[in-house]
Amino acid sequence: MKILVVNPNTSVSMTESIARSARRAASPGTEILAVQPFFGPEAIDCSLESYLSAVAVMDRILAVGEPYDAVVLAGFGEHGREGVQEITDVPVLDIAESSAHVAQMIGRSYSVVTTLARSVGAIEDRLRLAGLADRCASVRSCGLSTAEVDADPPAAVAAILAEAERAVREDRAEVICLGCGGMAGLEEAITGRLGVPVVDGVAAGVRLAEAVAGMGLRTSKVCTYAAPPARPVPGWPLSRSGAERAA
């Protein structure tokens, strides 16, 4: 089995971190192909950057010239997942939904610890849209940008740990979800300090992708995620080939 893991930003170091986490989680025999967009923001901390990255992610996926069995989008609830489901028929998983699904299997309530405060509302909206908000105790900000998490892991662990501790103590969270793909690999340090399960969304996405693809399931094309119209988009030469591949 081959899983395509896509970092939605253009940071090489973050792609490498995400790839390491994905490979640690993958079962023996599962190949991880980790990629990043050819263009777009180096970090995603606002809606503008999220929408820009959505186009860049779809462009990058259309350029992958080898077959794969599932896609894991390693951005925590970033825009574009539905578009990716239209251009491919393999299962497409987002790490925000994946981590929330896993968290609800191992605890009554969960909290998400993310980057900047301005990301909190977007994550709350994504979880609500996915039907996963009822058991979310809170979404908390560690106060660091995506780039800062990537550049200084020790500082990130300290900041995330502080908010995770408040989530457990004040919000009665029983599970913590790491709310950024760049936080992959930090779960062990936090679990060791707090004694509660910590879910890395990249690992959750990879394992769930293995399960869904292993069952032989694919994205439904009957209506909502049918292939996009096979018409050219000026300035985006890959669009037609992508539509044809998903048909």
CSV table of C-alpha atoms in Angstrom, one decimal:
chain,number,residue,atom,x,y,z
A,1,MET,CA,0.0,0.0,0.0
A,2,LYS,CA,1.2,3.5,-0.8
A,3,ILE,CA,-0.1,6.6,1.1
A,4,LEU,CA,0.4,10.1,-0.3
A,5,VAL,CA,0.9,12.5,2.6
A,6,VAL,CA,0.7,16.1,1.7
A,7,ASN,CA,2.1,19.0,3.8
A,8,PRO,CA,-0.1,22.0,2.8
A,9,ASN,CA,2.7,24.5,3.2
A,10,THR,CA,6.1,24.8,1.4
A,11,SER,CA,8.4,24.3,4.4
A,12,VAL,CA,10.9,21.5,3.6
A,13,SER,CA,11.7,20.9,7.3
A,14,MET,CA,8.0,20.6,8.2
A,15,THR,CA,7.5,18.1,5.3
A,16,GLU,CA,10.4,16.1,6.7
A,17,SER,CA,9.0,16.1,10.2
A,18,ILE,CA,5.5,15.0,8.9
A,19,ALA,CA,7.1,12.3,6.8
A,20,ARG,CA,9.0,10.9,9.9
A,21,SER,CA,5.8,10.8,11.9
A,22,ALA,CA,3.9,9.1,9.0
A,23,ARG,CA,6.5,6.5,8.6
A,24,ARG,CA,6.6,5.7,12.3
A,25,ALA,CA,2.9,5.2,12.3
A,26,ALA,CA,2.7,3.2,9.1
A,27,SER,CA,2.3,-0.6,9.1
A,28,PRO,CA,5.1,-2.8,7.7
A,29,GLY,CA,4.7,-2.8,3.9
A,30,THR,CA,3.1,0.6,3.7
A,31,GLU,CA,5.0,3.1,1.7
A,32,ILE,CA,4.8,6.8,2.6
A,33,LEU,CA,5.2,9.4,-0.2
A,34,ALA,CA,5.5,12.8,1.4
A,35,VAL,CA,5.2,15.9,-0.7
A,36,GLN,CA,4.6,19.6,-0.4
A,37,PRO,CA,3.2,22.2,-2.9
A,38,PHE,CA,5.3,23.7,-5.6
A,39,PHE,CA,4.1,27.2,-4.5
A,40,GLY,CA,2.2,28.8,-1.7
A,41,PRO,CA,2.7,29.9,1.9
A,42,GLU,CA,5.6,28.6,3.9
A,43,ALA,CA,3.4,28.5,6.9
A,44,ILE,CA,-0.4,28.7,7.3
A,45,ASP,CA,-1.7,30.9,10.1
A,46,CYS,CA,-4.8,32.6,8.6
A,47,SER,CA,-7.7,32.0,6.2
A,48,LEU,CA,-5.9,33.7,3.2
A,49,GLU,CA,-2.9,31.3,3.5
A,50,SER,CA,-5.3,28.4,4.0
A,51,TYR,CA,-7.2,29.1,0.8
A,52,LEU,CA,-4.0,29.7,-1.2
A,53,SER,CA,-2.6,26.4,0.0
A,54,ALA,CA,-5.8,24.6,-1.0
A,55,VAL,CA,-5.1,25.4,-4.7
A,56,ALA,CA,-1.4,24.6,-4.3
A,57,VAL,CA,-2.2,21.2,-2.7
A,58,MET,CA,-4.6,20.3,-5.5
A,59,ASP,CA,-2.0,21.3,-8.1
A,60,ARG,CA,0.7,19.2,-6.4
A,61,ILE,CA,-1.5,16.1,-6.1
A,62,LEU,CA,-2.4,16.4,-9.8
A,63,ALA,CA,1.3,16.4,-10.6
A,64,VAL,CA,2.0,13.1,-8.8
A,65,GLY,CA,2.9,10.7,-11.5
A,66,GLU,CA,2.7,7.4,-9.6
A,67,PRO,CA,-0.3,5.5,-8.2
A,68,TYR,CA,-1.3,5.7,-4.5
A,69,ASP,CA,-4.0,4.1,-2.4
A,70,ALA,CA,-5.0,7.0,-0.1
A,71,VAL,CA,-4.2,10.7,0.6
A,72,VAL,CA,-3.6,12.2,4.0
A,73,LEU,CA,-3.8,16.0,4.1
A,74,ALA,CA,-1.4,17.0,6.9
A,75,GLY,CA,-3.0,20.4,7.6
A,76,PHE,CA,-5.3,20.7,10.6
A,77,GLY,CA,-8.6,21.4,8.9
A,78,GLU,CA,-7.2,23.4,6.1
A,79,HIS,CA,-9.4,24.2,3.1
A,80,GLY,CA,-9.4,22.1,0.0
A,81,ARG,CA,-10.2,18.5,1.2
A,82,GLU,CA,-13.4,18.4,-0.8
A,83,GLY,CA,-11.7,19.5,-4.0
A,84,VAL,CA,-9.1,16.8,-3.5
A,85,GLN,CA,-11.9,14.3,-3.2
A,86,GLU,CA,-13.2,15.4,-6.6
A,87,ILE,CA,-9.8,15.0,-8.4
A,88,THR,CA,-9.1,11.5,-7.1
A,89,ASP,CA,-11.2,8.5,-6.2
A,90,VAL,CA,-9.0,7.1,-3.4
A,91,PRO,CA,-9.8,7.8,0.3
A,92,VAL,CA,-8.8,11.4,1.3
A,93,LEU,CA,-8.3,12.0,5.0
A,94,ASP,CA,-7.7,15.3,6.9
A,95,ILE,CA,-5.7,15.1,10.1
A,96,ALA,CA,-8.2,17.3,12.1
A,97,GLU,CA,-11.0,14.9,11.5
A,98,SER,CA,-8.8,11.8,11.8
A,99,SER,CA,-7.4,12.9,15.2
A,100,ALA,CA,-10.9,13.7,16.5
A,101,HIS,CA,-12.3,10.4,15.4
A,102,VAL,CA,-9.5,8.6,17.2
A,103,ALA,CA,-9.8,10.7,20.3
A,104,GLN,CA,-13.4,9.9,20.7
A,105,MET,CA,-12.6,6.2,20.6
A,106,ILE,CA,-10.4,6.4,23.7
A,107,GLY,CA,-11.9,9.1,25.8
A,108,ARG,CA,-15.2,10.8,26.6
A,109,SER,CA,-14.0,14.2,25.7
A,110,TYR,CA,-11.0,15.7,23.9
A,111,SER,CA,-9.3,19.1,23.5
A,112,VAL,CA,-7.3,20.4,20.6
A,113,VAL,CA,-4.1,22.5,21.2
A,114,THR,CA,-3.3,24.5,18.1
A,115,THR,CA,-1.0,27.4,17.1
A,116,LEU,CA,-2.3,31.0,17.1
A,117,ALA,CA,-5.5,32.1,18.7
A,118,ARG,CA,-6.9,33.1,15.3
A,119,SER,CA,-6.8,29.4,14.2
A,120,VAL,CA,-9.2,28.4,17.0
A,121,GLY,CA,-12.4,29.5,15.3
A,122,ALA,CA,-11.5,27.8,12.0
A,123,ILE,CA,-10.8,24.5,13.8
A,124,GLU,CA,-14.1,24.8,15.8
A,125,ASP,CA,-15.9,25.4,12.5
A,126,ARG,CA,-14.3,22.4,10.9
A,127,LEU,CA,-15.1,20.1,13.7
A,128,ARG,CA,-18.7,21.3,13.8
A,129,LEU,CA,-19.0,20.8,10.0
A,130,ALA,CA,-17.7,17.3,10.3
A,131,GLY,CA,-20.1,16.5,13.2
A,132,LEU,CA,-17.2,16.0,15.6
A,133,ALA,CA,-17.8,19.0,17.9
A,134,ASP,CA,-20.1,17.6,20.5
A,135,ARG,CA,-17.4,15.9,22.5
A,136,CYS,CA,-14.7,18.6,22.0
A,137,ALA,CA,-14.1,20.1,25.4
A,138,SER,CA,-12.1,23.0,24.0
A,139,VAL,CA,-9.7,24.3,21.3
A,140,ARG,CA,-6.8,26.1,22.9
A,141,SER,CA,-4.0,28.2,21.4
A,142,CYS,CA,-0.4,27.7,22.5
A,143,GLY,CA,0.5,31.2,21.2
A,144,LEU,CA,3.1,30.1,18.7
A,145,SER,CA,2.9,30.4,14.9
A,146,THR,CA,3.3,27.4,12.6
A,147,ALA,CA,6.8,28.6,11.7
A,148,GLU,CA,7.8,29.0,15.3
A,149,VAL,CA,6.6,25.5,16.1
A,150,ASP,CA,8.7,24.2,13.2
A,151,ALA,CA,11.8,26.2,14.2
A,152,ASP,CA,11.9,25.6,17.9
A,153,PRO,CA,10.5,22.2,19.0
A,154,PRO,CA,11.5,22.5,22.7
A,155,ALA,CA,9.7,25.8,23.0
A,156,ALA,CA,6.7,24.3,21.2
A,157,VAL,CA,6.6,21.4,23.6
A,158,ALA,CA,6.6,23.7,26.6
A,159,ALA,CA,3.8,26.0,25.2
A,160,ILE,CA,1.7,23.0,24.1
A,161,LEU,CA,2.2,21.3,27.4
A,162,ALA,CA,1.0,24.3,29.3
A,163,GLU,CA,-2.3,24.6,27.3
A,164,ALA,CA,-2.8,20.8,27.4
A,165,GLU,CA,-2.5,20.8,31.1
A,166,ARG,CA,-5.1,23.6,31.4
A,167,ALA,CA,-7.4,21.6,29.0
A,168,VAL,CA,-7.2,18.6,31.3
A,169,ARG,CA,-7.6,20.5,34.5
A,170,GLU,CA,-10.1,23.2,33.5
A,171,ASP,CA,-11.9,21.8,30.6
A,172,ARG,CA,-12.0,18.1,31.7
A,173,ALA,CA,-10.4,16.9,28.5
A,174,GLU,CA,-9.5,13.2,28.6
A,175,VAL,CA,-7.6,13.2,25.3
A,176,ILE,CA,-5.4,15.9,23.7
A,177,CYS,CA,-5.2,16.3,19.9
A,178,LEU,CA,-2.2,18.1,18.5
A,179,GLY,CA,-3.7,20.8,16.3
A,180,CYS,CA,-1.0,21.3,13.7
A,181,GLY,CA,0.8,18.9,11.3
A,182,GLY,CA,4.1,20.6,12.4
A,183,MET,CA,3.5,19.3,16.0
A,184,ALA,CA,3.9,15.7,14.8
A,185,GLY,CA,6.3,13.8,17.0
A,186,LEU,CA,5.7,15.8,20.1
A,187,GLU,CA,3.1,13.5,21.5
A,188,GLU,CA,5.4,11.3,23.6
A,189,ALA,CA,6.8,14.3,25.6
A,190,ILE,CA,3.4,15.5,26.4
A,191,THR,CA,1.9,12.2,27.3
A,192,GLY,CA,4.8,11.5,29.7
A,193,ARG,CA,4.1,14.7,31.6
A,194,LEU,CA,0.3,14.7,31.7
A,195,GLY,CA,-0.6,11.0,31.7
A,196,VAL,CA,-3.4,11.4,29.2
A,197,PRO,CA,-3.4,10.1,25.6
A,198,VAL,CA,-2.1,12.5,23.0
A,199,VAL,CA,-3.2,12.0,19.4
A,200,ASP,CA,-0.9,13.1,16.6
A,201,GLY,CA,-3.1,13.8,13.6
A,202,VAL,CA,-0.6,12.6,11.0
A,203,ALA,CA,-0.3,9.2,12.7
A,204,ALA,CA,-4.1,9.0,13.1
A,205,GLY,CA,-4.6,9.9,9.4
A,206,VAL,CA,-2.1,7.3,8.2
A,207,ARG,CA,-3.6,4.5,10.3
A,208,LEU,CA,-7.2,5.4,9.3
A,209,ALA,CA,-6.1,5.6,5.6
A,210,GLU,CA,-4.6,2.1,5.9
A,211,ALA,CA,-7.9,0.8,7.4
A,212,VAL,CA,-10.2,2.5,4.8
A,213,ALA,CA,-8.0,1.6,1.8
A,214,GLY,CA,-7.4,-1.9,3.2
A,215,MET,CA,-11.2,-2.5,3.1
A,216,GLY,CA,-11.2,-1.7,-0.6
A,217,LEU,CA,-13.2,1.4,-0.1
A,218,ARG,CA,-12.9,4.5,-2.4
A,219,THR,CA,-14.5,8.0,-2.4
A,220,SER,CA,-18.0,7.9,-3.7
A,221,LYS,CA,-18.5,9.6,-7.1
A,222,VAL,CA,-22.2,9.3,-7.3
A,223,CYS,CA,-22.9,13.0,-6.6
A,224,THR,CA,-21.0,15.3,-4.1
A,225,TYR,CA,-17.5,14.3,-5.0
A,226,ALA,CA,-18.0,13.5,-8.7
A,227,ALA,CA,-15.1,14.5,-11.0
A,228,PRO,CA,-15.0,18.2,-11.8
A,229,PRO,CA,-16.1,19.3,-15.3
A,230,ALA,CA,-13.4,18.5,-17.9
A,231,ARG,CA,-12.9,22.1,-19.0
A,232,PRO,CA,-9.6,24.1,-18.9
A,233,VAL,CA,-8.8,26.6,-16.2
A,234,PRO,CA,-6.7,29.4,-17.6
A,235,GLY,CA,-3.3,29.4,-16.0
A,236,TRP,CA,-3.7,25.9,-14.5
A,237,PRO,CA,-2.6,23.4,-17.2
A,238,LEU,CA,-2.9,20.4,-14.9
A,239,SER,CA,-6.6,20.9,-14.3
A,240,ARG,CA,-7.9,18.9,-17.3
A,241,SER,CA,-5.7,15.9,-16.7
A,242,GLY,CA,-6.8,15.8,-13.1
A,243,ALA,CA,-10.4,15.8,-14.0
A,244,GLU,CA,-9.9,13.1,-16.5
A,245,ARG,CA,-7.9,11.0,-14.0
A,246,ALA,CA,-10.8,11.2,-11.5
A,247,ALA,CA,-13.5,10.4,-14.0
